[in-house]
Amino acid sequence: MYPTDKLIEAVATADVVVLLLPLTPKTYHLFDHHIFSAMKKGTTLINLSRGGTVDEVALIDALNNGQVGFAGLDVFKDEPLGSESVFWEMPNVLITPHVAGDISDYLDRALNIFANVLADFRNGTEVKNRVDLDLGY
């Protein structure tokens, strides 16, 4: 909802920050010490996007100092999350095993999107939901 040049302003006033962004060279570690320090003390962070969008060392620091009060994490830089990760021991972290998108009608919806894309491709019309390789998503 916010362009990256407005990110500091957005996180500074948010009680909850939900990440739903692709992992690209521009979004790699986008959420770092700088962004976390701009957040209101005690902000909740939910990451449902890609693990690499968050600098995990910076997030651990922010969770330990209370800048981020709680984190719900469905994705990590390395998956599955290793048993040695400190995230497992943190009382202010909820970990889910990369299943946030596991919804009952997922397969039907995915197949419907695929069928529409295939029809567009075969008909020579503009393909919707096209991945732009330059953007990375």
mmCIF file of N, CA and C in Angstrom:
data_model
loop_
_atom_site.group_PDB
_atom_site.id
_atom_site.type_symbol
_atom_site.label_atom_id
_atom_site.label_comp_id
_atom_site.label_asym_id
_atom_site.label_seq_id
_atom_site.Cartn_x
_atom_site.Cartn_y
_atom_site.Cartn_z
ATOM 1 N N MET A 1 0.807 -1.186 0.000
ATOM 2 C CA MET A 1 0.000 0.000 0.000
ATOM 3 C C MET A 1 0.859 1.262 0.000
ATOM 4 N N TYR A 2 2.095 1.141 0.472
ATOM 5 C CA TYR A 2 2.975 2.304 0.541
ATOM 6 C C TYR A 2 4.199 2.072 -0.334
ATOM 7 N N PRO A 3 4.596 3.064 -1.112
ATOM 8 C CA PRO A 3 5.852 2.931 -1.859
ATOM 9 C C PRO A 3 7.017 2.952 -0.877
ATOM 10 N N THR A 4 8.139 2.387 -1.283
ATOM 11 C CA THR A 4 9.269 2.282 -0.359
ATOM 12 C C THR A 4 9.775 3.634 0.119
ATOM 13 N N ASP A 5 9.609 4.688 -0.690
ATOM 14 C CA ASP A 5 10.080 5.996 -0.234
ATOM 15 C C ASP A 5 9.184 6.583 0.855
ATOM 16 N N LYS A 6 8.039 5.990 1.110
ATOM 17 C CA LYS A 6 7.127 6.435 2.173
ATOM 18 C C LYS A 6 7.084 5.433 3.329
ATOM 19 N N LEU A 7 7.940 4.438 3.284
ATOM 20 C CA LEU A 7 7.896 3.365 4.261
ATOM 21 C C LEU A 7 8.153 3.846 5.685
ATOM 22 N N ILE A 8 9.130 4.710 5.862
ATOM 23 C CA ILE A 8 9.442 5.229 7.202
ATOM 24 C C ILE A 8 8.221 5.918 7.797
ATOM 25 N N GLU A 9 7.555 6.755 7.003
ATOM 26 C CA GLU A 9 6.347 7.442 7.474
ATOM 27 C C GLU A 9 5.266 6.440 7.855
ATOM 28 N N ALA A 10 5.107 5.417 7.044
ATOM 29 C CA ALA A 10 4.044 4.439 7.278
ATOM 30 C C ALA A 10 4.282 3.644 8.557
ATOM 31 N N VAL A 11 5.493 3.141 8.744
ATOM 32 C CA VAL A 11 5.749 2.307 9.919
ATOM 33 C C VAL A 11 5.792 3.124 11.204
ATOM 34 N N ALA A 12 6.079 4.398 11.095
ATOM 35 C CA ALA A 12 6.186 5.251 12.284
ATOM 36 C C ALA A 12 4.854 5.417 13.005
ATOM 37 N N THR A 13 3.760 5.252 12.290
ATOM 38 C CA THR A 13 2.443 5.461 12.900
ATOM 39 C C THR A 13 1.626 4.179 13.021
ATOM 40 N N ALA A 14 2.153 3.082 12.537
ATOM 41 C CA ALA A 14 1.389 1.827 12.504
ATOM 42 C C ALA A 14 1.499 1.060 13.816
ATOM 43 N N ASP A 15 0.394 0.465 14.221
ATOM 44 C CA ASP A 15 0.404 -0.455 15.356
ATOM 45 C C ASP A 15 0.758 -1.865 14.897
ATOM 46 N N VAL A 16 0.349 -2.185 13.665
ATOM 47 C CA VAL A 16 0.601 -3.499 13.079
ATOM 48 C C VAL A 16 1.131 -3.292 11.668
ATOM 49 N N VAL A 17 2.206 -3.988 11.337
ATOM 50 C CA VAL A 17 2.783 -3.939 9.992
ATOM 51 C C VAL A 17 2.729 -5.358 9.430
ATOM 52 N N VAL A 18 2.044 -5.506 8.293
ATOM 53 C CA VAL A 18 1.917 -6.809 7.643
ATOM 54 C C VAL A 18 2.694 -6.764 6.339
ATOM 55 N N LEU A 19 3.619 -7.698 6.179
ATOM 56 C CA LEU A 19 4.444 -7.751 4.972
ATOM 57 C C LEU A 19 3.856 -8.754 3.986
ATOM 58 N N LEU A 20 3.544 -8.247 2.795
ATOM 59 C CA LEU A 20 3.006 -9.067 1.705
ATOM 60 C C LEU A 20 3.681 -8.625 0.422
ATOM 61 N N LEU A 21 4.988 -8.793 0.349
ATOM 62 C CA LEU A 21 5.729 -8.287 -0.796
ATOM 63 C C LEU A 21 6.630 -9.364 -1.373
ATOM 64 N N PRO A 22 6.967 -9.227 -2.646
ATOM 65 C CA PRO A 22 7.848 -10.217 -3.269
ATOM 66 C C PRO A 22 9.290 -10.008 -2.819
ATOM 67 N N LEU A 23 10.096 -11.032 -2.981
ATOM 68 C CA LEU A 23 11.527 -10.897 -2.710
ATOM 69 C C LEU A 23 12.222 -10.553 -4.017
ATOM 70 N N THR A 24 12.760 -9.355 -4.071
ATOM 71 C CA THR A 24 13.504 -8.872 -5.230
ATOM 72 C C THR A 24 14.783 -8.227 -4.706
ATOM 73 N N PRO A 25 15.698 -7.867 -5.580
ATOM 74 C CA PRO A 25 16.884 -7.147 -5.095
ATOM 75 C C PRO A 25 16.512 -5.876 -4.323
ATOM 76 N N LYS A 26 15.420 -5.229 -4.685
ATOM 77 C CA LYS A 26 15.017 -4.001 -3.989
ATOM 78 C C LYS A 26 14.358 -4.267 -2.641
ATOM 79 N N THR A 27 13.772 -5.446 -2.455
ATOM 80 C CA THR A 27 13.095 -5.724 -1.185
ATOM 81 C C THR A 27 13.927 -6.595 -0.246
ATOM 82 N N TYR A 28 15.075 -7.091 -0.703
ATOM 83 C CA TYR A 28 15.928 -7.905 0.157
ATOM 84 C C TYR A 28 16.352 -7.088 1.377
ATOM 85 N N HIS A 29 16.040 -7.594 2.563
ATOM 86 C CA HIS A 29 16.345 -6.927 3.837
ATOM 87 C C HIS A 29 15.793 -5.501 3.885
ATOM 88 N N LEU A 30 14.683 -5.274 3.203
ATOM 89 C CA LEU A 30 14.037 -3.960 3.257
ATOM 90 C C LEU A 30 13.698 -3.598 4.699
ATOM 91 N N PHE A 31 13.271 -4.595 5.453
ATOM 92 C CA PHE A 31 12.986 -4.368 6.869
ATOM 93 C C PHE A 31 14.244 -4.698 7.653
ATOM 94 N N ASP A 32 14.940 -3.619 8.038
ATOM 95 C CA ASP A 32 16.249 -3.725 8.677
ATOM 96 C C ASP A 32 16.266 -2.857 9.937
ATOM 97 N N HIS A 33 17.442 -2.682 10.525
ATOM 98 C CA HIS A 33 17.564 -1.860 11.741
ATOM 99 C C HIS A 33 16.951 -0.479 11.543
ATOM 100 N N HIS A 34 17.184 0.116 10.392
ATOM 101 C CA HIS A 34 16.686 1.464 10.111
ATOM 102 C C HIS A 34 15.157 1.507 10.161
ATOM 103 N N ILE A 35 14.518 0.561 9.519
ATOM 104 C CA ILE A 35 13.051 0.521 9.503
ATOM 105 C C ILE A 35 12.514 0.176 10.888
ATOM 106 N N PHE A 36 13.097 -0.825 11.534
ATOM 107 C CA PHE A 36 12.603 -1.207 12.859
ATOM 108 C C PHE A 36 12.742 -0.065 13.861
ATOM 109 N N SER A 37 13.820 0.688 13.778
ATOM 110 C CA SER A 37 13.997 1.797 14.723
ATOM 111 C C SER A 37 13.008 2.927 14.472
ATOM 112 N N ALA A 38 12.438 2.991 13.270
ATOM 113 C CA ALA A 38 11.437 4.018 12.959
ATOM 114 C C ALA A 38 10.045 3.635 13.452
ATOM 115 N N MET A 39 9.852 2.368 13.790
ATOM 116 C CA MET A 39 8.539 1.906 14.240
ATOM 117 C C MET A 39 8.231 2.403 15.639
ATOM 118 N N LYS A 40 6.939 2.512 15.922
ATOM 119 C CA LYS A 40 6.513 2.808 17.286
ATOM 120 C C LYS A 40 6.941 1.654 18.186
ATOM 121 N N LYS A 41 7.311 1.985 19.396
ATOM 122 C CA LYS A 41 7.684 0.955 20.364
ATOM 123 C C LYS A 41 6.517 -0.011 20.539
ATOM 124 N N GLY A 42 6.807 -1.291 20.427
ATOM 125 C CA GLY A 42 5.785 -2.305 20.642
ATOM 126 C C GLY A 42 4.979 -2.694 19.417
ATOM 127 N N THR A 43 5.357 -2.214 18.250
ATOM 128 C CA THR A 43 4.646 -2.542 17.012
ATOM 129 C C THR A 43 4.621 -4.055 16.788
ATOM 130 N N THR A 44 3.526 -4.534 16.218
ATOM 131 C CA THR A 44 3.417 -5.937 15.821
ATOM 132 C C THR A 44 3.818 -6.057 14.361
ATOM 133 N N LEU A 45 4.658 -7.045 14.060
ATOM 134 C CA LEU A 45 5.100 -7.306 12.691
ATOM 135 C C LEU A 45 4.624 -8.696 12.286
ATOM 136 N N ILE A 46 3.948 -8.772 11.146
ATOM 137 C CA ILE A 46 3.509 -10.046 10.590
ATOM 138 C C ILE A 46 4.172 -10.195 9.227
ATOM 139 N N ASN A 47 4.945 -11.255 9.037
ATOM 140 C CA ASN A 47 5.590 -11.479 7.742
ATOM 141 C C ASN A 47 4.983 -12.703 7.068
ATOM 142 N N LEU A 48 4.211 -12.432 6.012
ATOM 143 C CA LEU A 48 3.584 -13.480 5.208
ATOM 144 C C LEU A 48 4.130 -13.469 3.789
ATOM 145 N N SER A 49 5.221 -12.758 3.579
ATOM 146 C CA SER A 49 5.735 -12.588 2.216
ATOM 147 C C SER A 49 6.873 -13.560 1.947
ATOM 148 N N ARG A 50 8.079 -13.078 1.999
ATOM 149 C CA ARG A 50 9.277 -13.881 1.785
ATOM 150 C C ARG A 50 10.256 -13.575 2.910
ATOM 151 N N GLY A 51 10.937 -14.606 3.380
ATOM 152 C CA GLY A 51 11.837 -14.439 4.506
ATOM 153 C C GLY A 51 12.942 -13.433 4.278
ATOM 154 N N GLY A 52 13.459 -13.367 3.069
ATOM 155 C CA GLY A 52 14.566 -12.471 2.771
ATOM 156 C C GLY A 52 14.222 -10.995 2.815
ATOM 157 N N THR A 53 12.941 -10.663 2.932
ATOM 158 C CA THR A 53 12.565 -9.248 3.017
ATOM 159 C C THR A 53 12.888 -8.659 4.385
ATOM 160 N N VAL A 54 13.153 -9.530 5.355
ATOM 161 C CA VAL A 54 13.444 -9.097 6.724
ATOM 162 C C VAL A 54 14.870 -9.489 7.091
ATOM 163 N N ASP A 55 15.611 -8.532 7.615
ATOM 164 C CA ASP A 55 16.929 -8.807 8.186
ATOM 165 C C ASP A 55 16.665 -9.452 9.546
ATOM 166 N N GLU A 56 16.852 -10.754 9.642
ATOM 167 C CA GLU A 56 16.478 -11.480 10.853
ATOM 168 C C GLU A 56 17.285 -11.051 12.072
ATOM 169 N N VAL A 57 18.546 -10.702 11.895
ATOM 170 C CA VAL A 57 19.358 -10.215 13.024
ATOM 171 C C VAL A 57 18.765 -8.910 13.549
ATOM 172 N N ALA A 58 18.389 -8.026 12.644
ATOM 173 C CA ALA A 58 17.781 -6.754 13.044
ATOM 174 C C ALA A 58 16.439 -6.986 13.729
ATOM 175 N N LEU A 59 15.664 -7.948 13.240
ATOM 176 C CA LEU A 59 14.370 -8.247 13.860
ATOM 177 C C LEU A 59 14.563 -8.800 15.266
ATOM 178 N N ILE A 60 15.517 -9.684 15.440
ATOM 179 C CA ILE A 60 15.788 -10.230 16.776
ATOM 180 C C ILE A 60 16.163 -9.110 17.732
ATOM 181 N N ASP A 61 17.017 -8.191 17.291
ATOM 182 C CA ASP A 61 17.374 -7.037 18.125
ATOM 183 C C ASP A 61 16.136 -6.217 18.473
ATOM 184 N N ALA A 62 15.286 -5.966 17.468
ATOM 185 C CA ALA A 62 14.081 -5.155 17.684
ATOM 186 C C ALA A 62 13.104 -5.854 18.628
ATOM 187 N N LEU A 63 13.018 -7.169 18.545
ATOM 188 C CA LEU A 63 12.162 -7.922 19.466
ATOM 189 C C LEU A 63 12.732 -7.904 20.880
ATOM 190 N N ASN A 64 14.042 -8.009 20.998
ATOM 191 C CA ASN A 64 14.678 -8.001 22.318
ATOM 192 C C ASN A 64 14.592 -6.651 23.006
ATOM 193 N N ASN A 65 14.642 -5.560 22.225
ATOM 194 C CA ASN A 65 14.598 -4.237 22.863
ATOM 195 C C ASN A 65 13.188 -3.658 22.926
ATOM 196 N N GLY A 66 12.198 -4.410 22.439
ATOM 197 C CA GLY A 66 10.811 -3.970 22.543
ATOM 198 C C GLY A 66 10.335 -3.050 21.443
ATOM 199 N N GLN A 67 11.226 -2.711 20.519
ATOM 200 C CA GLN A 67 10.791 -1.867 19.400
ATOM 201 C C GLN A 67 9.683 -2.589 18.634
ATOM 202 N N VAL A 68 9.906 -3.864 18.357
ATOM 203 C CA VAL A 68 8.848 -4.731 17.843
ATOM 204 C C VAL A 68 8.370 -5.539 19.043
ATOM 205 N N GLY A 69 7.099 -5.386 19.373
ATOM 206 C CA GLY A 69 6.571 -6.055 20.558
ATOM 207 C C GLY A 69 6.215 -7.507 20.319
ATOM 208 N N PHE A 70 5.819 -7.805 19.088
ATOM 209 C CA PHE A 70 5.398 -9.157 18.738
ATOM 210 C C PHE A 70 5.636 -9.368 17.256
ATOM 211 N N ALA A 71 6.015 -10.586 16.888
ATOM 212 C CA ALA A 71 6.174 -10.928 15.473
ATOM 213 C C ALA A 71 5.485 -12.254 15.194
ATOM 214 N N GLY A 72 4.677 -12.254 14.153
ATOM 215 C CA GLY A 72 4.094 -13.476 13.621
ATOM 216 C C GLY A 72 4.831 -13.785 12.335
ATOM 217 N N LEU A 73 5.531 -14.899 12.298
ATOM 218 C CA LEU A 73 6.424 -15.195 11.175
ATOM 219 C C LEU A 73 6.034 -16.507 10.505
ATOM 220 N N ASP A 74 5.663 -16.410 9.243
ATOM 221 C CA ASP A 74 5.302 -17.580 8.450
ATOM 222 C C ASP A 74 6.427 -17.956 7.488
ATOM 223 N N VAL A 75 7.388 -17.063 7.332
ATOM 224 C CA VAL A 75 8.478 -17.269 6.379
ATOM 225 C C VAL A 75 9.802 -16.845 7.003
ATOM 226 N N PHE A 76 10.868 -17.477 6.525
ATOM 227 C CA PHE A 76 12.205 -17.200 7.037
ATOM 228 C C PHE A 76 13.187 -17.239 5.884
ATOM 229 N N LYS A 77 14.350 -16.641 6.104
ATOM 230 C CA LYS A 77 15.382 -16.645 5.065
ATOM 231 C C LYS A 77 15.721 -18.076 4.666
ATOM 232 N N ASP A 78 15.924 -18.927 5.651
ATOM 233 C CA ASP A 78 16.201 -20.341 5.409
ATOM 234 C C ASP A 78 15.031 -21.156 5.946
ATOM 235 N N GLU A 79 14.468 -21.977 5.086
ATOM 236 C CA GLU A 79 13.338 -22.809 5.495
ATOM 237 C C GLU A 79 13.638 -24.267 5.199
ATOM 238 N N PRO A 80 13.227 -25.155 6.086
ATOM 239 C CA PRO A 80 12.523 -24.853 7.320
ATOM 240 C C PRO A 80 13.452 -24.185 8.332
ATOM 241 N N LEU A 81 12.857 -23.472 9.250
ATOM 242 C CA LEU A 81 13.625 -22.776 10.278
ATOM 243 C C LEU A 81 14.370 -23.801 11.124
ATOM 244 N N GLY A 82 15.678 -23.607 11.247
ATOM 245 C CA GLY A 82 16.507 -24.550 11.988
ATOM 246 C C GLY A 82 16.186 -24.589 13.472
ATOM 247 N N SER A 83 16.402 -25.727 14.075
ATOM 248 C CA SER A 83 16.105 -25.903 15.500
ATOM 249 C C SER A 83 16.975 -25.015 16.380
ATOM 250 N N GLU A 84 18.101 -24.541 15.850
ATOM 251 C CA GLU A 84 19.003 -23.679 16.624
ATOM 252 C C GLU A 84 18.584 -22.211 16.600
ATOM 253 N N SER A 85 17.579 -21.867 15.830
ATOM 254 C CA SER A 85 17.170 -20.464 15.716
ATOM 255 C C SER A 85 16.643 -19.936 17.048
ATOM 256 N N VAL A 86 17.061 -18.738 17.404
ATOM 257 C CA VAL A 86 16.584 -18.115 18.643
ATOM 258 C C VAL A 86 15.104 -17.761 18.564
ATOM 259 N N PHE A 87 14.561 -17.675 17.362
ATOM 260 C CA PHE A 87 13.130 -17.375 17.242
ATOM 261 C C PHE A 87 12.277 -18.382 18.019
ATOM 262 N N TRP A 88 12.702 -19.646 18.052
ATOM 263 C CA TRP A 88 11.933 -20.676 18.751
ATOM 264 C C TRP A 88 11.788 -20.379 20.239
ATOM 265 N N GLU A 89 12.758 -19.712 20.814
ATOM 266 C CA GLU A 89 12.767 -19.463 22.261
ATOM 267 C C GLU A 89 12.147 -18.125 22.650
ATOM 268 N N MET A 90 11.784 -17.323 21.687
ATOM 269 C CA MET A 90 11.306 -15.974 21.988
ATOM 270 C C MET A 90 9.809 -16.001 22.307
ATOM 271 N N PRO A 91 9.429 -15.522 23.499
ATOM 272 C CA PRO A 91 8.017 -15.559 23.886
ATOM 273 C C PRO A 91 7.137 -14.590 23.091
ATOM 274 N N ASN A 92 7.749 -13.635 22.426
ATOM 275 C CA ASN A 92 6.986 -12.645 21.660
ATOM 276 C C ASN A 92 7.001 -12.937 20.161
ATOM 277 N N VAL A 93 7.195 -14.221 19.818
ATOM 278 C CA VAL A 93 7.207 -14.642 18.414
ATOM 279 C C VAL A 93 6.274 -15.837 18.240
ATOM 280 N N LEU A 94 5.426 -15.756 17.222
ATOM 281 C CA LEU A 94 4.595 -16.885 16.811
ATOM 282 C C LEU A 94 5.127 -17.372 15.473
ATOM 283 N N ILE A 95 5.441 -18.653 15.399
ATOM 284 C CA ILE A 95 6.004 -19.238 14.180
ATOM 285 C C ILE A 95 4.976 -20.182 13.565
ATOM 286 N N THR A 96 4.742 -19.994 12.273
ATOM 287 C CA THR A 96 3.931 -20.945 11.516
ATOM 288 C C THR A 96 4.804 -21.480 10.381
ATOM 289 N N PRO A 97 4.583 -22.717 9.954
ATOM 290 C CA PRO A 97 5.487 -23.360 8.986
ATOM 291 C C PRO A 97 5.164 -23.072 7.523
ATOM 292 N N HIS A 98 5.179 -21.797 7.152
ATOM 293 C CA HIS A 98 4.942 -21.363 5.772
ATOM 294 C C HIS A 98 3.620 -21.926 5.237
ATOM 295 N N VAL A 99 2.575 -21.736 6.027
ATOM 296 C CA VAL A 99 1.254 -22.229 5.631
ATOM 297 C C VAL A 99 0.192 -21.137 5.636
ATOM 298 N N ALA A 100 0.593 -19.892 5.707
ATOM 299 C CA ALA A 100 -0.392 -18.815 5.792
ATOM 300 C C ALA A 100 -1.298 -18.774 4.574
ATOM 301 N N GLY A 101 -0.818 -19.271 3.452
ATOM 302 C CA GLY A 101 -1.640 -19.273 2.247
ATOM 303 C C GLY A 101 -2.422 -20.559 2.052
ATOM 304 N N ASP A 102 -2.406 -21.433 3.044
ATOM 305 C CA ASP A 102 -3.086 -22.720 2.934
ATOM 306 C C ASP A 102 -4.572 -22.533 3.205
ATOM 307 N N ILE A 103 -5.304 -22.257 2.131
ATOM 308 C CA ILE A 103 -6.739 -22.028 2.259
ATOM 309 C C ILE A 103 -7.491 -23.140 1.542
ATOM 310 N N SER A 104 -8.714 -23.370 1.948
ATOM 311 C CA SER A 104 -9.458 -24.536 1.477
ATOM 312 C C SER A 104 -9.642 -24.579 -0.035
ATOM 313 N N ASP A 105 -9.844 -23.446 -0.671
ATOM 314 C CA ASP A 105 -10.094 -23.466 -2.113
ATOM 315 C C ASP A 105 -8.872 -23.052 -2.933
ATOM 316 N N TYR A 106 -7.686 -23.157 -2.345
ATOM 317 C CA TYR A 106 -6.468 -22.718 -3.025
ATOM 318 C C TYR A 106 -6.271 -23.422 -4.366
ATOM 319 N N LEU A 107 -6.354 -24.740 -4.372
ATOM 320 C CA LEU A 107 -6.092 -25.483 -5.603
ATOM 321 C C LEU A 107 -7.086 -25.101 -6.698
ATOM 322 N N ASP A 108 -8.356 -24.993 -6.353
ATOM 323 C CA ASP A 108 -9.362 -24.586 -7.347
ATOM 324 C C ASP A 108 -9.056 -23.205 -7.910
ATOM 325 N N ARG A 109 -8.689 -22.276 -7.033
ATOM 326 C CA ARG A 109 -8.376 -20.915 -7.483
ATOM 327 C C ARG A 109 -7.129 -20.902 -8.354
ATOM 328 N N ALA A 110 -6.105 -21.649 -7.950
ATOM 329 C CA ALA A 110 -4.862 -21.686 -8.729
ATOM 330 C C ALA A 110 -5.102 -22.294 -10.108
ATOM 331 N N LEU A 111 -5.875 -23.356 -10.167
ATOM 332 C CA LEU A 111 -6.171 -23.980 -11.460
ATOM 333 C C LEU A 111 -7.002 -23.060 -12.345
ATOM 334 N N ASN A 112 -7.918 -22.310 -11.754
ATOM 335 C CA ASN A 112 -8.718 -21.351 -12.513
ATOM 336 C C ASN A 112 -7.833 -20.248 -13.099
ATOM 337 N N ILE A 113 -6.910 -19.735 -12.297
ATOM 338 C CA ILE A 113 -5.979 -18.712 -12.789
ATOM 339 C C ILE A 113 -5.135 -19.291 -13.922
ATOM 340 N N PHE A 114 -4.619 -20.498 -13.729
ATOM 341 C CA PHE A 114 -3.811 -21.133 -14.771
ATOM 342 C C PHE A 114 -4.605 -21.295 -16.061
ATOM 343 N N ALA A 115 -5.849 -21.762 -15.967
ATOM 344 C CA ALA A 115 -6.678 -21.963 -17.163
ATOM 345 C C ALA A 115 -6.901 -20.645 -17.898
ATOM 346 N N ASN A 116 -7.138 -19.570 -17.159
ATOM 347 C CA ASN A 116 -7.334 -18.255 -17.781
ATOM 348 C C ASN A 116 -6.057 -17.752 -18.448
ATOM 349 N N VAL A 117 -4.927 -17.953 -17.793
ATOM 350 C CA VAL A 117 -3.646 -17.535 -18.375
ATOM 351 C C VAL A 117 -3.364 -18.332 -19.647
ATOM 352 N N LEU A 118 -3.592 -19.622 -19.592
ATOM 353 C CA LEU A 118 -3.374 -20.466 -20.767
ATOM 354 C C LEU A 118 -4.279 -20.038 -21.924
ATOM 355 N N ALA A 119 -5.536 -19.740 -21.632
ATOM 356 C CA ALA A 119 -6.465 -19.293 -22.678
ATOM 357 C C ALA A 119 -6.002 -17.972 -23.276
ATOM 358 N N ASP A 120 -5.582 -17.028 -22.434
ATOM 359 C CA ASP A 120 -5.072 -15.743 -22.940
ATOM 360 C C ASP A 120 -3.864 -15.969 -23.841
ATOM 361 N N PHE A 121 -2.953 -16.823 -23.400
ATOM 362 C CA PHE A 121 -1.742 -17.108 -24.176
ATOM 363 C C PHE A 121 -2.097 -17.723 -25.533
ATOM 364 N N ARG A 122 -2.967 -18.698 -25.516
ATOM 365 C CA ARG A 122 -3.364 -19.373 -26.761
ATOM 366 C C ARG A 122 -4.091 -18.432 -27.718
ATOM 367 N N ASN A 123 -4.882 -17.503 -27.157
ATOM 368 C CA ASN A 123 -5.653 -16.569 -27.982
ATOM 369 C C ASN A 123 -4.838 -15.359 -28.421
ATOM 370 N N GLY A 124 -3.617 -15.262 -27.930
ATOM 371 C CA GLY A 124 -2.779 -14.122 -28.289
ATOM 372 C C GLY A 124 -3.208 -12.827 -27.624
ATOM 373 N N THR A 125 -3.979 -12.932 -26.557
ATOM 374 C CA THR A 125 -4.393 -11.734 -25.820
ATOM 375 C C THR A 125 -3.452 -11.516 -24.642
ATOM 376 N N GLU A 126 -3.550 -10.334 -24.057
ATOM 377 C CA GLU A 126 -2.658 -9.997 -22.942
ATOM 378 C C GLU A 126 -2.870 -10.973 -21.783
ATOM 379 N N VAL A 127 -1.785 -11.537 -21.318
ATOM 380 C CA VAL A 127 -1.839 -12.493 -20.217
ATOM 381 C C VAL A 127 -1.908 -11.728 -18.901
ATOM 382 N N LYS A 128 -2.924 -12.031 -18.112
ATOM 383 C CA LYS A 128 -3.046 -11.417 -16.785
ATOM 384 C C LYS A 128 -2.141 -12.178 -15.808
ATOM 385 N N ASN A 129 -1.767 -11.544 -14.750
ATOM 386 C CA ASN A 129 -0.905 -12.155 -13.731
ATOM 387 C C ASN A 129 0.454 -12.564 -14.293
ATOM 388 N N ARG A 130 0.912 -11.822 -15.261
ATOM 389 C CA ARG A 130 2.186 -12.121 -15.909
ATOM 390 C C ARG A 130 3.343 -11.739 -14.988
ATOM 391 N N VAL A 131 4.330 -12.597 -14.916
ATOM 392 C CA VAL A 131 5.527 -12.305 -14.131
ATOM 393 C C VAL A 131 6.456 -11.455 -14.982
ATOM 394 N N ASP A 132 6.870 -10.317 -14.436
ATOM 395 C CA ASP A 132 7.829 -9.442 -15.109
ATOM 396 C C ASP A 132 9.215 -9.814 -14.599
ATOM 397 N N LEU A 133 10.006 -10.440 -15.438
ATOM 398 C CA LEU A 133 11.318 -10.917 -15.003
ATOM 399 C C LEU A 133 12.249 -9.785 -14.604
ATOM 400 N N ASP A 134 12.059 -8.588 -15.154
ATOM 401 C CA ASP A 134 12.884 -7.447 -14.749
ATOM 402 C C ASP A 134 12.541 -6.995 -13.331
ATOM 403 N N LEU A 135 11.262 -7.036 -12.980
ATOM 404 C CA LEU A 135 10.841 -6.650 -11.634
ATOM 405 C C LEU A 135 11.059 -7.779 -10.627
ATOM 406 N N GLY A 136 10.985 -9.007 -11.107
ATOM 407 C CA GLY A 136 11.169 -10.148 -10.225
ATOM 408 C C GLY A 136 9.878 -10.684 -9.643
ATOM 409 N N TYR A 137 8.753 -10.208 -10.146
ATOM 410 C CA TYR A 137 7.456 -10.721 -9.676
ATOM 411 C C TYR A 137 6.398 -10.487 -10.724
#
